[in-house]
mmCIF file of C-alpha atoms in Angstrom:
data_model
loop_
_atom_site.group_PDB
_atom_site.id
_atom_site.type_symbol
_atom_site.label_atom_id
_atom_site.label_comp_id
_atom_site.label_asym_id
_atom_site.label_seq_id
_atom_site.Cartn_x
_atom_site.Cartn_y
_atom_site.Cartn_z
ATOM 1 C CA MET A 1 9.720 -18.455 -11.812
ATOM 2 C CA GLU A 2 12.528 -15.869 -11.744
ATOM 3 C CA SER A 3 13.773 -13.152 -14.076
ATOM 4 C CA ARG A 4 17.490 -12.547 -14.584
ATOM 5 C CA GLU A 5 17.047 -9.912 -17.294
ATOM 6 C CA ARG A 6 17.408 -6.121 -17.058
ATOM 7 C CA PHE A 7 13.748 -5.799 -18.059
ATOM 8 C CA ALA A 8 11.121 -8.511 -18.082
ATOM 9 C CA VAL A 9 7.380 -8.889 -18.542
ATOM 10 C CA ILE A 10 6.162 -11.946 -16.661
ATOM 11 C CA VAL A 11 2.540 -13.118 -16.711
ATOM 12 C CA GLY A 12 1.410 -15.824 -14.316
ATOM 13 C CA THR A 13 -1.291 -18.429 -14.778
ATOM 14 C CA ALA A 14 -4.473 -19.280 -12.902
ATOM 15 C CA ALA A 15 -2.411 -21.382 -10.469
ATOM 16 C CA ALA A 16 -0.810 -20.082 -7.275
ATOM 17 C CA GLU A 17 2.765 -19.052 -8.075
ATOM 18 C CA GLN A 18 5.805 -17.269 -6.702
ATOM 19 C CA ILE A 19 7.373 -14.944 -9.256
ATOM 20 C CA ASP A 20 10.655 -13.136 -8.524
ATOM 21 C CA GLY A 21 11.661 -10.111 -10.580
ATOM 22 C CA GLY A 22 15.224 -9.502 -11.652
ATOM 23 C CA PRO A 23 17.440 -6.457 -11.085
ATOM 24 C CA GLY A 24 15.787 -4.439 -13.879
ATOM 25 C CA ASN A 25 12.433 -2.696 -14.284
ATOM 26 C CA ASP A 26 9.994 -5.620 -14.357
ATOM 27 C CA VAL A 27 6.269 -5.936 -15.049
ATOM 28 C CA ILE A 28 4.830 -8.928 -13.183
ATOM 29 C CA CYS A 29 1.151 -9.946 -13.426
ATOM 30 C CA GLY A 30 0.031 -12.696 -11.098
ATOM 31 C CA GLY A 31 -3.055 -14.136 -12.740
ATOM 32 C CA GLY A 32 -5.839 -15.932 -10.909
ATOM 33 C CA GLY A 33 -4.159 -17.826 -8.087
ATOM 34 C CA ASN A 34 -2.976 -16.805 -4.640
ATOM 35 C CA ASP A 35 0.372 -15.502 -5.836
ATOM 36 C CA VAL A 36 3.590 -14.167 -4.303
ATOM 37 C CA LEU A 37 5.134 -11.461 -6.494
ATOM 38 C CA ILE A 38 8.549 -10.092 -5.560
ATOM 39 C CA GLY A 39 10.126 -7.051 -7.178
ATOM 40 C CA SER A 40 13.800 -6.271 -6.966
ATOM 41 C CA ASN A 41 15.895 -3.101 -7.238
ATOM 42 C CA GLY A 42 14.278 -1.697 -10.383
ATOM 43 C CA ALA A 43 11.154 0.401 -10.816
ATOM 44 C CA ASP A 44 8.813 -2.582 -10.910
ATOM 45 C CA THR A 45 5.095 -2.903 -11.648
ATOM 46 C CA LEU A 46 3.388 -5.747 -9.775
ATOM 47 C CA GLY A 47 -0.274 -6.660 -10.355
ATOM 48 C CA GLY A 48 -1.802 -9.361 -8.210
ATOM 49 C CA GLY A 49 -4.995 -9.949 -10.180
ATOM 50 C CA ASP A 50 -7.616 -12.197 -8.603
ATOM 51 C CA GLY A 51 -6.774 -14.173 -5.503
ATOM 52 C CA ASP A 52 -5.284 -13.406 -2.111
ATOM 53 C CA ASP A 53 -1.843 -12.245 -3.170
ATOM 54 C CA ARG A 54 1.385 -11.079 -1.535
ATOM 55 C CA LEU A 55 3.254 -8.299 -3.350
ATOM 56 C CA GLU A 56 6.732 -7.223 -2.238
ATOM 57 C CA GLY A 57 8.264 -4.162 -3.866
ATOM 58 C CA GLY A 58 11.997 -3.640 -4.009
ATOM 59 C CA ASP A 59 14.132 -0.533 -3.613
ATOM 60 C CA GLY A 60 12.954 1.218 -6.799
ATOM 61 C CA ASP A 61 9.929 3.467 -7.348
ATOM 62 C CA ASP A 62 7.370 0.686 -7.702
ATOM 63 C CA THR A 63 3.709 0.437 -8.701
ATOM 64 C CA LEU A 64 1.934 -2.245 -6.654
ATOM 65 C CA ASP A 65 -1.707 -3.205 -7.360
ATOM 66 C CA GLY A 66 -3.235 -5.995 -5.309
ATOM 67 C CA GLY A 67 -6.385 -6.424 -7.400
ATOM 68 C CA ALA A 68 -9.351 -8.348 -6.015
ATOM 69 C CA GLY A 69 -8.861 -10.429 -2.889
ATOM 70 C CA ALA A 70 -7.419 -10.030 0.596
ATOM 71 C CA ASP A 71 -3.891 -9.002 -0.340
ATOM 72 C CA VAL A 72 -0.693 -8.256 1.586
ATOM 73 C CA ILE A 73 1.284 -5.452 -0.070
ATOM 74 C CA LEU A 74 4.742 -4.519 1.213
ATOM 75 C CA ALA A 75 6.568 -1.535 -0.260
ATOM 76 C CA ALA A 76 10.253 -0.796 0.275
ATOM 77 C CA ASN A 77 12.470 2.284 -0.017
ATOM 78 C CA GLY A 78 11.228 3.915 -3.224
ATOM 79 C CA ASN A 79 8.488 6.467 -3.852
ATOM 80 C CA ASP A 80 5.806 3.866 -4.469
ATOM 81 C CA THR A 81 2.238 3.928 -5.795
ATOM 82 C CA ILE A 82 0.122 1.315 -4.020
ATOM 83 C CA THR A 83 -3.457 0.254 -4.796
ATOM 84 C CA GLY A 84 -5.192 -2.299 -2.606
ATOM 85 C CA GLY A 85 -8.266 -2.953 -4.734
ATOM 86 C CA ALA A 86 -11.381 -4.723 -3.491
ATOM 87 C CA GLY A 87 -10.888 -6.914 -0.443
ATOM 88 C CA ASN A 88 -9.580 -6.614 3.095
ATOM 89 C CA ASP A 89 -5.963 -5.712 2.406
ATOM 90 C CA THR A 90 -2.880 -5.224 4.576
ATOM 91 C CA ILE A 91 -0.609 -2.518 3.166
ATOM 92 C CA GLU A 92 2.787 -1.416 4.487
ATOM 93 C CA GLY A 93 4.440 1.571 2.844
ATOM 94 C CA GLY A 94 8.203 1.881 2.867
ATOM 95 C CA ASP A 95 10.578 4.756 3.553
ATOM 96 C CA GLY A 96 9.800 6.737 0.388
ATOM 97 C CA ASN A 97 7.047 9.262 -0.299
ATOM 98 C CA ASP A 98 4.275 6.777 -1.059
ATOM 99 C CA THR A 99 0.779 7.193 -2.485
ATOM 100 C CA VAL A 100 -1.635 4.595 -1.099
ATOM 101 C CA ASP A 101 -5.210 3.981 -2.289
ATOM 102 C CA ALA A 102 -6.453 1.151 -0.085
ATOM 103 C CA GLY A 103 -9.681 0.670 -2.067
ATOM 104 C CA ASP A 104 -12.871 -0.897 -0.772
ATOM 105 C CA GLY A 105 -12.731 -3.277 2.162
ATOM 106 C CA ASP A 106 -11.679 -3.235 5.798
ATOM 107 C CA ASP A 107 -8.034 -2.413 5.199
ATOM 108 C CA THR A 108 -4.991 -1.991 7.446
ATOM 109 C CA VAL A 109 -2.512 0.622 6.185
ATOM 110 C CA THR A 110 0.820 1.497 7.825
ATOM 111 C CA THR A 111 3.361 3.899 6.351
ATOM 112 C CA ALA A 112 6.936 4.692 7.389
ATOM 113 C CA ASN A 113 9.194 7.739 7.138
ATOM 114 C CA GLY A 114 8.157 9.481 3.920
ATOM 115 C CA SER A 115 5.580 12.208 3.347
ATOM 116 C CA ASP A 116 2.737 9.974 2.221
ATOM 117 C CA THR A 117 -0.752 10.383 0.764
ATOM 118 C CA ILE A 118 -3.195 7.774 2.080
ATOM 119 C CA LEU A 119 -6.759 7.190 0.835
ATOM 120 C CA GLY A 120 -8.698 4.698 2.933
ATOM 121 C CA GLY A 121 -11.660 4.123 0.605
ATOM 122 C CA ALA A 122 -14.925 2.501 1.646
ATOM 123 C CA GLY A 123 -14.789 0.184 4.639
ATOM 124 C CA ASN A 124 -13.715 0.220 8.268
ATOM 125 C CA ASP A 125 -10.029 0.968 7.875
ATOM 126 C CA SER A 126 -7.141 1.143 10.330
ATOM 127 C CA ILE A 127 -4.521 3.679 9.209
ATOM 128 C CA VAL A 128 -1.186 4.445 10.888
ATOM 129 C CA SER A 129 0.731 7.276 9.255
ATOM 130 C CA GLY A 130 4.494 7.399 9.655
ATOM 131 C CA GLU A 131 7.027 10.080 10.492
ATOM 132 C CA GLY A 132 6.631 12.350 7.456
ATOM 133 C CA ASP A 133 4.167 15.141 6.672
ATOM 134 C CA ASP A 134 1.292 12.902 5.625
ATOM 135 C CA VAL A 135 -2.128 13.566 4.105
ATOM 136 C CA VAL A 136 -4.800 11.051 5.146
ATOM 137 C CA ASP A 137 -8.366 10.770 3.817
ATOM 138 C CA ALA A 138 -9.890 7.846 5.692
ATOM 139 C CA GLY A 139 -12.909 7.607 3.357
ATOM 140 C CA SER A 140 -16.316 6.247 4.248
ATOM 141 C CA GLY A 141 -16.738 3.779 7.078
ATOM 142 C CA ASP A 142 -15.882 3.646 10.764
ATOM 143 C CA ASP A 143 -12.153 4.233 10.548
ATOM 144 C CA ARG A 144 -9.325 4.530 13.054
ATOM 145 C CA VAL A 145 -6.374 6.793 12.241
ATOM 146 C CA LEU A 146 -3.174 7.058 14.267
ATOM 147 C CA ALA A 147 -1.301 10.162 13.123
ATOM 148 C CA GLY A 148 2.463 9.743 13.342
ATOM 149 C CA GLY A 149 5.225 12.307 13.571
ATOM 150 C CA GLY A 150 5.278 15.222 11.162
ATOM 151 C CA HIS A 151 2.650 17.784 10.231
ATOM 152 C CA ASP A 152 -0.191 15.481 9.204
ATOM 153 C CA LYS A 153 -3.513 16.492 7.662
ATOM 154 C CA VAL A 154 -6.322 14.045 8.407
ATOM 155 C CA HIS A 155 -9.837 13.955 6.948
ATOM 156 C CA GLY A 156 -12.057 11.332 8.540
ATOM 157 C CA GLY A 157 -14.761 11.082 5.877
ATOM 158 C CA THR A 158 -18.229 9.741 6.599
ATOM 159 C CA GLY A 159 -18.804 7.305 9.442
ATOM 160 C CA ASP A 160 -17.813 7.196 13.102
ATOM 161 C CA ASP A 161 -14.067 7.712 12.954
ATOM 162 C CA ARG A 162 -11.449 7.762 15.694
ATOM 163 C CA LEU A 163 -8.277 9.839 15.506
ATOM 164 C CA ASP A 164 -5.381 9.091 17.831
ATOM 165 C CA VAL A 165 -2.480 11.525 18.085
ATOM 166 C CA PRO A 166 0.541 10.768 20.299
ATOM 167 C CA ALA A 167 0.740 13.290 23.163
ATOM 168 C CA HIS A 168 4.047 14.717 21.943
ATOM 169 C CA GLU A 169 2.513 15.355 18.480
ATOM 170 C CA VAL A 170 -0.741 17.118 19.476
ATOM 171 C CA GLY A 171 0.299 20.489 18.051
ATOM 172 C CA ASP A 172 1.259 19.022 14.666
ATOM 173 C CA ALA A 173 -1.967 17.406 13.428
ATOM 174 C CA CYS A 174 -4.599 19.195 11.350
ATOM 175 C CA VAL A 175 -7.966 17.446 11.550
ATOM 176 C CA GLU A 176 -11.018 17.861 9.338
ATOM 177 C CA ALA A 177 -14.015 16.186 10.926
#
C-alpha cells in the first residue's frame, strides 16, 4: 500500500503489511500484524500497534510509536518524538533533536548528532547517546549507558547501571548515580 497524496490517513489491517507514506504529512496506523511502516519527507505520524513492527521515519519532524511488541524504530533527520512501548525494542534516532521514550522492556537505543532526551523506562536497557548535548534517564533496571560527545547529563535510575564515557569526553559528562 502506498500514498501519493500530500496528506493521507492510512489504517492497516490485522495482517502483516508494508505501508509507504507519500511526500506529505501522513498518519499511518499499522494494525495487528508485523508491519513495516515507512514515512517520507513530511511530518509523519506512524503507529505500529500490536505486533513486531518496523517503523522508518523520513526527513520531517515525525512521531513514531511502536506500540506493543519487539519493534525496530528508525528515525531520520527531523526533530522526532519516538515511543517504543512495551516490548524489547531497537530504536535509532536520527540527526535531529529527538525525544525518545523507550518504554518497558530490554531496549537498545542509539541516537546521532542532535541534542536528545532519552528515557530508558523499566528494563535492562542499552543506551548510546550521540554527539549532541544529551539528557539520559536510564530508568529502572540494570542499564548500560555510553555517553557520546557533547555535554551529556546521565541519570542511572534504580538498578545496577554501568556508565561508559570515552576517555576524550571524561570532562563533559554529568552523572547522577
